[in-house]
XYZ file of C-alpha atoms in Angstrom:
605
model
C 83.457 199.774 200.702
C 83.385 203.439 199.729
C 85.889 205.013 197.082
C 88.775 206.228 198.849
C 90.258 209.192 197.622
C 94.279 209.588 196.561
C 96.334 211.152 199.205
C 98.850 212.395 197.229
C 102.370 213.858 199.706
C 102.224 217.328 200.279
C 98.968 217.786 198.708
C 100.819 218.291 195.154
C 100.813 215.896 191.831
C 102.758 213.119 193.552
C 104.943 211.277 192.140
C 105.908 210.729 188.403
C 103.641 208.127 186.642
C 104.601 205.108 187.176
C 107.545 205.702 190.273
C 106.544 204.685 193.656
C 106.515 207.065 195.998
C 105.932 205.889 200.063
C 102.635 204.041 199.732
C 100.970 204.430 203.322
C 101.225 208.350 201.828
C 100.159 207.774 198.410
C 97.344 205.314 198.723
C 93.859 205.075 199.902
C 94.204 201.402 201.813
C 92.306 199.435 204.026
C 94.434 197.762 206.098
C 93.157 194.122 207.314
C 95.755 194.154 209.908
C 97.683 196.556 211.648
C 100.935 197.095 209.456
C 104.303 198.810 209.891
C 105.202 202.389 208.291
C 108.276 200.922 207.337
C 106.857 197.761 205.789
C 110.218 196.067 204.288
C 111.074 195.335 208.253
C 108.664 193.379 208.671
C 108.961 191.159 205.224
C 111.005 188.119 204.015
C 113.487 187.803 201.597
C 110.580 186.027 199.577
C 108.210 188.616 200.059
C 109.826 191.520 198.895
C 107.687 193.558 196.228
C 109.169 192.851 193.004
C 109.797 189.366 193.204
C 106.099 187.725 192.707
C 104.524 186.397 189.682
C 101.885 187.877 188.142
C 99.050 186.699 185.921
C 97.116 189.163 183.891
C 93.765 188.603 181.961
C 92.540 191.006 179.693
C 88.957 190.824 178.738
C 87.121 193.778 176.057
C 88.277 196.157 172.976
C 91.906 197.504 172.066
C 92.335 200.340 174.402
C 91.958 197.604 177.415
C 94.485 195.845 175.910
C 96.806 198.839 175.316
C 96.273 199.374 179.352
C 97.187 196.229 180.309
C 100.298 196.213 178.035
C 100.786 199.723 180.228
C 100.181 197.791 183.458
C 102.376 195.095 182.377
C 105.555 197.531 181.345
C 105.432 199.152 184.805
C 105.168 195.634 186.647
C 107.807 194.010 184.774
C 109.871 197.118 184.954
C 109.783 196.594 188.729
C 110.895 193.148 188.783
C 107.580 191.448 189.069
C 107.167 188.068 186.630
C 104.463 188.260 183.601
C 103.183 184.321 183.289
C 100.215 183.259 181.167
C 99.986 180.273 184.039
C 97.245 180.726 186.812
C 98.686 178.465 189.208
C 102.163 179.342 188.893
C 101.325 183.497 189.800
C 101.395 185.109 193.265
C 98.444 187.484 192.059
C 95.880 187.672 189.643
C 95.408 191.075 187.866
C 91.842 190.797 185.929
C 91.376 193.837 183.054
C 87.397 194.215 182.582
C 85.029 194.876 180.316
C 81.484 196.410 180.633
C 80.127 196.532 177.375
C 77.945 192.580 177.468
C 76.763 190.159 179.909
C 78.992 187.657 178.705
C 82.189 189.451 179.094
C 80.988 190.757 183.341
C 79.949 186.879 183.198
C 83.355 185.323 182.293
C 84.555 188.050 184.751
C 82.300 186.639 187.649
C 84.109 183.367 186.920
C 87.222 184.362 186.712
C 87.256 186.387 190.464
C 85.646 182.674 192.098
C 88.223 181.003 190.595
C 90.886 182.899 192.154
C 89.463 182.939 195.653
C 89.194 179.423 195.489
C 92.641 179.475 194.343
C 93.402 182.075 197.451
C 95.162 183.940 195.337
C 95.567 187.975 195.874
C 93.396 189.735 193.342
C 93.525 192.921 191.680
C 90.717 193.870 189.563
C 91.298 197.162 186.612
C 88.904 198.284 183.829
C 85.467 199.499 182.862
C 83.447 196.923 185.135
C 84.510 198.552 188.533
C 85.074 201.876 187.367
C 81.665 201.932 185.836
C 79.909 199.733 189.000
C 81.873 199.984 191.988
C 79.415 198.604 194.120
C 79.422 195.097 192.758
C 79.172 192.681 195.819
C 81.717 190.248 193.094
C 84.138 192.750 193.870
C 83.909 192.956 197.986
C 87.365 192.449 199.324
C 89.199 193.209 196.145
C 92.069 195.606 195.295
C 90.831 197.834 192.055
C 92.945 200.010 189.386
C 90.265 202.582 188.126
C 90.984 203.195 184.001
C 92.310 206.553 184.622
C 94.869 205.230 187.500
C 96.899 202.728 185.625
C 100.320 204.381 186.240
C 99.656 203.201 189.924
C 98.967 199.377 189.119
C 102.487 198.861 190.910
C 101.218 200.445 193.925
C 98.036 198.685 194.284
C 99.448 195.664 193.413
C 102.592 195.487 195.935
C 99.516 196.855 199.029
C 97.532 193.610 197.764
C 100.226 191.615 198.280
C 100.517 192.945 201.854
C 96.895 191.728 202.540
C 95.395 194.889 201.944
C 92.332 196.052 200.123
C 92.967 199.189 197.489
C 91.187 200.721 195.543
C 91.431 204.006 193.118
C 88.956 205.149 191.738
C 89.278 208.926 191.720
C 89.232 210.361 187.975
C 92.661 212.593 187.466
C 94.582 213.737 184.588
C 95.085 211.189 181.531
C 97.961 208.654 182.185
C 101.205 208.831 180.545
C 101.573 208.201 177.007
C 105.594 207.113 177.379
C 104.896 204.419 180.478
C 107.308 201.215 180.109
C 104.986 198.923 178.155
C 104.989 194.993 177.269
C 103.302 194.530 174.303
C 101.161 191.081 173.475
C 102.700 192.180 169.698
C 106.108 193.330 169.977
C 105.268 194.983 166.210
C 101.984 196.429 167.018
C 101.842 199.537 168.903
C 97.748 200.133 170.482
C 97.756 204.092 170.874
C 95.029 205.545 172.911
C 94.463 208.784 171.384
C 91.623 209.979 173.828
C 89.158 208.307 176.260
C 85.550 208.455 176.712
C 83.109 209.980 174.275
C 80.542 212.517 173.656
C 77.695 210.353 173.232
C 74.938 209.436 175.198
C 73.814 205.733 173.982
C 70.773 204.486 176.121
C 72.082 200.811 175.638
C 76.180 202.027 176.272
C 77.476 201.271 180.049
C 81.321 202.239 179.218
C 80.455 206.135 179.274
C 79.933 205.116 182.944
C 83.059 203.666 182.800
C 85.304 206.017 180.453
C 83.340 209.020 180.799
C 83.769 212.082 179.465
C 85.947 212.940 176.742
C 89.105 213.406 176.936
C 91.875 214.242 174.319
C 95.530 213.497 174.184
C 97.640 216.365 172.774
C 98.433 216.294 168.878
C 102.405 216.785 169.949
C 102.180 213.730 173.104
C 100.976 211.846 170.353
C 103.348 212.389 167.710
C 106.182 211.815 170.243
C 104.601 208.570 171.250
C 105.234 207.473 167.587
C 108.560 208.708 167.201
C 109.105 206.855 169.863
C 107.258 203.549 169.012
C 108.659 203.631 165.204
C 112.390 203.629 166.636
C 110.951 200.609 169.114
C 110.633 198.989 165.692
C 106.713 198.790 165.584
C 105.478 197.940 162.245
C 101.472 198.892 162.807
C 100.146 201.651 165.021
C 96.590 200.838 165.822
C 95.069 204.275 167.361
C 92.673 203.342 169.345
C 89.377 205.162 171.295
C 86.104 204.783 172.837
C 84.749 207.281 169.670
C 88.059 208.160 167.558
C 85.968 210.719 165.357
C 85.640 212.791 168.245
C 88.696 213.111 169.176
C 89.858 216.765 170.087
C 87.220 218.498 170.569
C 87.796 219.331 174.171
C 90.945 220.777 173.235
C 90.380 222.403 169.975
C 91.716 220.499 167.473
C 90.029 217.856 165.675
C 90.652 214.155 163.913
C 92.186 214.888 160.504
C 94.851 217.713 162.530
C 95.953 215.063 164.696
C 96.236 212.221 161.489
C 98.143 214.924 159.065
C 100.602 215.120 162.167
C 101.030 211.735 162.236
C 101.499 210.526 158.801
C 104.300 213.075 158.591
C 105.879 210.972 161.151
C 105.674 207.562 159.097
C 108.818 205.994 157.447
C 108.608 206.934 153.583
C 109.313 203.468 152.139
C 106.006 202.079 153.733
C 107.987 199.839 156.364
C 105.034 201.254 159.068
C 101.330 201.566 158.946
C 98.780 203.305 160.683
C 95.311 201.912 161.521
C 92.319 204.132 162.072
C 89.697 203.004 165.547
C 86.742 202.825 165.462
C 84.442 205.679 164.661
C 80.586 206.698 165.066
C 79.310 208.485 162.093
C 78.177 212.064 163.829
C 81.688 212.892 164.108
C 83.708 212.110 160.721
C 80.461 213.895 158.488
C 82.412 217.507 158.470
C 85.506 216.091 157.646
C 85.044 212.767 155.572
C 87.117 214.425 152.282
C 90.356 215.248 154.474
C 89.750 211.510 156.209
C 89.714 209.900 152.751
C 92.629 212.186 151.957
C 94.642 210.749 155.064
C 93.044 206.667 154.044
C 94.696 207.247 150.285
C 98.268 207.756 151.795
C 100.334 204.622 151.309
C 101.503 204.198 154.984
C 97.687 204.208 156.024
C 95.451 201.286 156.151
C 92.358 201.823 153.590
C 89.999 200.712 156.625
C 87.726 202.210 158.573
C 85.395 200.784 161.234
C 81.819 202.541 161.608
C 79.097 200.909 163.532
C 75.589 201.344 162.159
C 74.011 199.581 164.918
C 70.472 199.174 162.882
C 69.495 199.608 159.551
C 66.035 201.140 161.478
C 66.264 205.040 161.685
C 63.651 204.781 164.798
C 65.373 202.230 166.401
C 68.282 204.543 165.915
C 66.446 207.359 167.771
C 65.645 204.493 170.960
C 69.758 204.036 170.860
C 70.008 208.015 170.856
C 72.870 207.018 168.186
C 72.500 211.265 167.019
C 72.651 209.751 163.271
C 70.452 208.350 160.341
C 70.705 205.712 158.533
C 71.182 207.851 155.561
C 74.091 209.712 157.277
C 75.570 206.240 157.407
C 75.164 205.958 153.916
C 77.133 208.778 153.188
C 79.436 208.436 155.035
C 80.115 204.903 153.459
C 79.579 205.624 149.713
C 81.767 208.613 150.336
C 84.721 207.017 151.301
C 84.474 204.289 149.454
C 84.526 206.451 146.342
C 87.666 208.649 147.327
C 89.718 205.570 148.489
C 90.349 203.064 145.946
C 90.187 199.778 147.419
C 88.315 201.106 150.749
C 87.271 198.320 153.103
C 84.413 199.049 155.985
C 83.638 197.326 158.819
C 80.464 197.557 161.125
C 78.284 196.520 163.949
C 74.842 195.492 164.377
C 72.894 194.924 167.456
C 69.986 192.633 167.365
C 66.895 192.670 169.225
C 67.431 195.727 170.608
C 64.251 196.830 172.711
C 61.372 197.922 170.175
C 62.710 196.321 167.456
C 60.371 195.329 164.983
C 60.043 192.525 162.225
C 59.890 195.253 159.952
C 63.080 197.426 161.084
C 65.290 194.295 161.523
C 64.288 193.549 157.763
C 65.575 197.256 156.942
C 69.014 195.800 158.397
C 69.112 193.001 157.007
C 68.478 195.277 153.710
C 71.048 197.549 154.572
C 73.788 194.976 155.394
C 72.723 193.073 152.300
C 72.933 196.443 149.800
C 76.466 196.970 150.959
C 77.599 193.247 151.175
C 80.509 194.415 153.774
C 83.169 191.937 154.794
C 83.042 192.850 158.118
C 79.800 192.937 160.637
C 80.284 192.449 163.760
C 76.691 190.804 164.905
C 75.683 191.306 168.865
C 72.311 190.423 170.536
C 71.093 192.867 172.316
C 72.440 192.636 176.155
C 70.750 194.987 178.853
C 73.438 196.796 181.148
C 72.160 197.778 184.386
C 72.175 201.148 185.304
C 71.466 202.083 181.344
C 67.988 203.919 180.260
C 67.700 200.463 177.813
C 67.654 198.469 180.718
C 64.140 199.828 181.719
C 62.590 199.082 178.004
C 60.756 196.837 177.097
C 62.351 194.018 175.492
C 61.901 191.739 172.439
C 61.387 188.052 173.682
C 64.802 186.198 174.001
C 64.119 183.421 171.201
C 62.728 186.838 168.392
C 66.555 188.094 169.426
C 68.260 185.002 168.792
C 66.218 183.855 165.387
C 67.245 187.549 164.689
C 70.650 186.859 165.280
C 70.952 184.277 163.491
C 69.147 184.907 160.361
C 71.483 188.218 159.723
C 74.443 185.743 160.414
C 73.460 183.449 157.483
C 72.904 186.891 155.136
C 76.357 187.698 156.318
C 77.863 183.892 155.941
C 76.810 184.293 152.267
C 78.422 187.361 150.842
C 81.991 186.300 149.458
C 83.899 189.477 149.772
C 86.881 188.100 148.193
C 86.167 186.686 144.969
C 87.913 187.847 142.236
C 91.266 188.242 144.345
C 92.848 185.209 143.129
C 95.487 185.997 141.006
C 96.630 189.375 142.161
C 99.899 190.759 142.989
C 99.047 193.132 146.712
C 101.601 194.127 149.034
C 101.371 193.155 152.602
C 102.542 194.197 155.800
C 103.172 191.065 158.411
C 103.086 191.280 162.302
C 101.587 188.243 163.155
C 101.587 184.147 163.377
C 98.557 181.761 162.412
C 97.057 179.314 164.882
C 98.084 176.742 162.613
C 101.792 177.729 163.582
C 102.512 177.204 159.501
C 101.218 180.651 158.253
C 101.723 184.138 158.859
C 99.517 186.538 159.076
C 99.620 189.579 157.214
C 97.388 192.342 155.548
C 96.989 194.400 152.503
C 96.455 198.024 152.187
C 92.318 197.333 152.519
C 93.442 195.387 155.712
C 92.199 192.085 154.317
C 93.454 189.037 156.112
C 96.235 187.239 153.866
C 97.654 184.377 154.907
C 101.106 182.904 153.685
C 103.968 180.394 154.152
C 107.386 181.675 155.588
C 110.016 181.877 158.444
C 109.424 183.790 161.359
C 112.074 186.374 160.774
C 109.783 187.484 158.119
C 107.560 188.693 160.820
C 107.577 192.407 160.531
C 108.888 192.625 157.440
C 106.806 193.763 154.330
C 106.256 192.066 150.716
C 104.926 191.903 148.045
C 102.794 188.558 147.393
C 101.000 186.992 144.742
C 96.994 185.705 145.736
C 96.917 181.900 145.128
C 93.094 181.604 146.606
C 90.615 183.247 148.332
C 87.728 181.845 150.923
C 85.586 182.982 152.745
C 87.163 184.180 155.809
C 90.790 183.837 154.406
C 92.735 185.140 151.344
C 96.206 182.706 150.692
C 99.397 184.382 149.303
C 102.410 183.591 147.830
C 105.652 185.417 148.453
C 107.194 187.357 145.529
C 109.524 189.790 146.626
C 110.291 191.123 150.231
C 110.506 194.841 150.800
C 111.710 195.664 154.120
C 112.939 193.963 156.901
C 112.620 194.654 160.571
C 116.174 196.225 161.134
C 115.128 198.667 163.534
C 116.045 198.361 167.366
C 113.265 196.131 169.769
C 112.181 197.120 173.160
C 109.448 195.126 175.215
C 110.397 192.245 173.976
C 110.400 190.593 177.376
C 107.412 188.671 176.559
C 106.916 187.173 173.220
C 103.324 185.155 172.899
C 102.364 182.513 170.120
C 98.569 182.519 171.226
C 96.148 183.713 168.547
C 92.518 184.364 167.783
C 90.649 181.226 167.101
C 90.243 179.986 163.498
C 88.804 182.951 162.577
C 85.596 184.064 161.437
C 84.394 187.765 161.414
C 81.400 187.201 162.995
C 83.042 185.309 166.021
C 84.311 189.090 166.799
C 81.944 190.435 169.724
C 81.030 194.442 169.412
C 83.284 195.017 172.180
C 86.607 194.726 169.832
C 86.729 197.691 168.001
C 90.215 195.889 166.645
C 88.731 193.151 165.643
C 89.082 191.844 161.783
C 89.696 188.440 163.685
C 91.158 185.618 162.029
C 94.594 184.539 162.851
C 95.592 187.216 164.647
C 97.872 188.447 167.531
C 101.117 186.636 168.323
C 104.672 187.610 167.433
C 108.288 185.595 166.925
C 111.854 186.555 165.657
C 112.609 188.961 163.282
C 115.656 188.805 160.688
C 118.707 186.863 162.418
C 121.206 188.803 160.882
C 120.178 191.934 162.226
C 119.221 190.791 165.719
C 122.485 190.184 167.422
C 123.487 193.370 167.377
C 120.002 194.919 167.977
C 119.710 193.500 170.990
C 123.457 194.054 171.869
C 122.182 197.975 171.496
C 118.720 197.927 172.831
C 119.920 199.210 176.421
C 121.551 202.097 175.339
C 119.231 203.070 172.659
C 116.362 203.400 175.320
C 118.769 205.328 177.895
C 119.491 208.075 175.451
C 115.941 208.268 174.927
C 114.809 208.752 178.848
C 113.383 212.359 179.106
C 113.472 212.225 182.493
C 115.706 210.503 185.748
C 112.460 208.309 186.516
C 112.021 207.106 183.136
C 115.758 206.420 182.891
C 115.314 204.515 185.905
C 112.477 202.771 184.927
C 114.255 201.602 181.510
C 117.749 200.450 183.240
C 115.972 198.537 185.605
C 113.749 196.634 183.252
C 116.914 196.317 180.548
C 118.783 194.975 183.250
C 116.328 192.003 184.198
C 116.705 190.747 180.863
C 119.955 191.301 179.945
C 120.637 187.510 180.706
C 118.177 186.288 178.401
C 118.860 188.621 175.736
C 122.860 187.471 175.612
C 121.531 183.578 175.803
C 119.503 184.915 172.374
C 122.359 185.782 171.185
C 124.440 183.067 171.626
C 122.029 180.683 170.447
C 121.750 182.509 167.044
C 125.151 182.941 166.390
C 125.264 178.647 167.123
C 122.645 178.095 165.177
C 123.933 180.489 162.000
C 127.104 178.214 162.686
C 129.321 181.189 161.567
C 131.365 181.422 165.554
C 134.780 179.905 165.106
C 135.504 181.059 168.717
C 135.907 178.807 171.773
C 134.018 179.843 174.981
C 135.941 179.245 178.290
C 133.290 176.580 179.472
C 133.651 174.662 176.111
C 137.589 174.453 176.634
C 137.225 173.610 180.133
C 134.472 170.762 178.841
C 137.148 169.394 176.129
C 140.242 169.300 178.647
C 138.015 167.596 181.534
C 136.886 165.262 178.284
C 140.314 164.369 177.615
C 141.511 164.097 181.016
C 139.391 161.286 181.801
C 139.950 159.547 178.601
C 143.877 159.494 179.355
C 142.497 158.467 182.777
C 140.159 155.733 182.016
C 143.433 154.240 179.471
C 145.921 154.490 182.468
C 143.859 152.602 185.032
C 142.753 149.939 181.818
C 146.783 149.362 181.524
C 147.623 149.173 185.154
C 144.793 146.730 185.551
C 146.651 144.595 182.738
């Protein structure tokens, strides 16, 4: 099937993001049966859009996951049900990845399973933006990356039995969409899409595109917004961060200055810097380490090397040397005391010889860094790499793993034991007895507490170290998480597997894996009467009727379950001398049929 083009009413901009306008007017379908202008005639009580479950999968790097927490805000602010159960959903929504075979693989497997479920599927991401002509995605509904504000659309046509897809390229989607986040404390912030690179192995410049820059004040506003949403780590997030505004005139360290000056001053949130390519942070790598030193930034930085070969380099068109990676690594690393780096490396990549693998395994072993992200080499079709010639499968793999056992040996953390660091905690282990939190370097530190410690920050003593984990004690908590909580609908206790760097494929630009992701209750004190407030906090917010709309619709949905919260806390604090109605009721009826059961015992006698 052909792209079909937006036909937007009256030929103008449409509708708001994220409001439904009349969809026979607003989207490209094709119909599989004749249907009804006025749809809602025709449908059941059952079948009314807004009342289905939905089942999202999210496959790839950050900014994915910061769309589908965008697609899941505007479905759940509609009515529609968020379940992590397959067989319990109405419709599948699938969020793909281009960037390996084994991500389009576990995609493949995914859309079979839900046919053979017969369940309505929507497909979103970089794999049908980027190939549209997959036959795996005949008959399927798709969200192009650029048209996420009209998941709601697509989805409620799907559910109607017809196919939609949109895949037209527009303007950037809104920044201040309703949004369900997998981490109610961790705010993913797209600060551009695409990139200005031209990498003869990359397929998600098919995908992404071009680049394209948010504005330094949408930003800032974003994390106004997010801090007062009670966010305790902003992650920004990009195909190529470095490059960010240089379509619009501005640049990287414009847009960070802006942003720290928007950070609380006692520390309570922090701001994580994506993932960057070294052509793009070279002019401005003093005022970056400037921005790392602040206290409310994370001393991290993730640059991908690739190869430690400066002609395999060339054959990736990667527009650096290794030598420019160098510098831009001892740099930083100088300026900002206690910097930590993480990088990629591809093996086997077509070319590759014994003798430049060995200068990456040199490279990775001069810098020891506790974070390398280790790929084999996957061929993307459609991609100049594609066409070379490629190293034999079982070179790549012996490749592979070889640099994994370097890696394996380094012990980054030695010589932490014994410390006093301060940490900043968002998360819950997999082990469901630690938390998860991370010092200024970002290094993984795990320690015992209750969950209303979650995004909170302390300071914490380092009992032991290990490879992959550091363990703290608590000595002193700083702040707590006081500050109102929106989409908090869905709160999730899954989490990265047991965590070793490596595990991490190049695709997650987030990733320091471990015992990540997941989120619980903050401080019960201050959470009765946060949530008590939460409506009205985001109403005098709204900038706009929609988004007031929007809000008091997806407030409303869970205003039931919020009050049950409630009540449950204030039972379990045990501090509630008052009687409900239903628990005098209960104790009358109780003693009712006591007197009862003694009046018929004595007639009886």
């Amino acid at each position: 099937m052909e792209d079909i083009e937006d036909l937007l009413v009256g030929g103008g901009g449409g509708a708001p993001p994220g409001f439904r306008i009349p969809v026979a007017a607003a989207v490209g379908i094709k119909p599989k049966k004749s249907v009804s202008r006025d749809y809602l005639k025709d449908y059941s009580t059952s079948k009314i859009p807004g009342t289905q479950t939905i089942y999202i999968k999210t496959f790839g790097c950050s900014h994915n996951q910061s769309d589908s927490e965008y697609m899941a805000g505007q479905l759940s602010a509609f009515g529609y049900n968020l379940s992590e159960n397959q067989d319990e959903a109405d419709l599948w929504l699938i969020n793909t990845c281009t960037v390996k075979s084994p991500s389009q693989s576990a995609m493949d497997t995914l859309i079979t399973k839900c046919r053979n479920a017969k369940k309505p599927l929507v497909v979103a991401g970089c794999v049908p933006q980027g190939s549209r002509d997959l036959k795996e995605l005949d008959g399927v509904s798709i969200v192009g990356v650029q048209q996420i504000d009209r998941v709601v659309e697509v989805v409620e046509e799907t559910l109607k039995g017809h196919e939609v897809r949109l895949l037209t390229r527009k303007t950037l989607p809104a920044l201040d969409l309703p949004k369900v986040r997998k981490n109610m404390f961790v705010e993913i912030l797209p600060i551009n899409v695409g990139c200005l690179g031209a990498c003869t192995y990359c397929k998600t410049k098919h995908a992404r595109g071009h680049l394209g820059s948010y504005t330094v004040d949408g930003l800032v506003g974003r994390v106004r917004s997010v801090i007062d949403d009670g966010v305790k780590e902003i992650w920004l997030s990009s195909e190529d961060t470095g490059a960010y505004g240089r379509d619009i005139g501005v640049n990287l360290p414009i847009l960070l200055n802006s942003l720290v000056a928007e950070l609380p001053s006692d520390g309570s949130t922090m701001l994580r810097i994506g993932m960057t390519n070294p052509p793009y942070i070279l002019e401005h790598l003093k005022e970056i380490a400037e921005v790392l030193r602040h206290p409310c930034v994370y001393s991290f930085l993730h640059v991908p090397v690739q190869s430690g070969s400066d002609r395999v380099l060339t054959a990736m068109n990667r527009e650096y040397t290794v030598g420019e990676f160098r510098t831009v690594v001892d740099t930083l690393m100088e300026l900002v005391p206690g910097m930590q780096i993480a990088t990629d490396i591809i093996c086997g990549f077509p070319g590759e010889t014994d003798e430049d693998f060995e200068a990456t395994v040199n490279l990775i072993k001069d810098y020891k860094l506790p974070q390398v992200h280790i790929s084999q080499f996957y061929p993307r079709p459609g991609t100049p790499a594609a066409r070379m010639k490629k190293v034999p499968s079982n070179i790549v793999k012996r490749r592979s793993r070889e640099l994994t056992t370097v890696f394996e040996s380094f012990t980054p953390y030695v010589g932490m034991e014994g410390k006093i660091e301060r940490i900043w905690i968002t998360d819950i282990a997999t082990d469901g007895s630690h938390l998860v939190g991370h010092t200024k370097g970002y290094i993984q530190v795990l320690v015992v507490g209750p969950e209303s410690m979650l995004g909170s920050s302390a300071t914490v003593k380092i009992t032991s170290v290990g490879r992959w984990s550091v363990f703290g004690e608590v000595i002193q908590i700083h702040s707590q998480n006081t500050k109102p909580r929106k989409n908090s609908a869905r709160v999730e206790k899954n989490s990265c597997s047991n965590s070793k760097e490596t595990c991490c494929s190049e695709e997650s630009e987030t990733c320091a894996c471990g015992l990540t992701s997941g989120c619980g209750q903050t401080e019960e004190a201050t959470d009765v009467s946060v949530l008590k407030d939460d409506q009205k906090t985001g109403e005098i917010r709204s900038q706009n009727l929609i988004g007031y709309l929007l809000r008091k619709r997806k407030n409303s949905s869970h205003r039931k379950i919020e009050n049950q919260v409630v009540k449950e806390m204030d039972g379990n604090e045990g501090t509630s001398n008052d009687w409900a109605l239903v628990d005098k009721a209960l104790l009358v009826g109780i003693v009712m049929s006591l007197l009862t059961i003694i009046a018929i015992f004595r007639f009886w006698l």
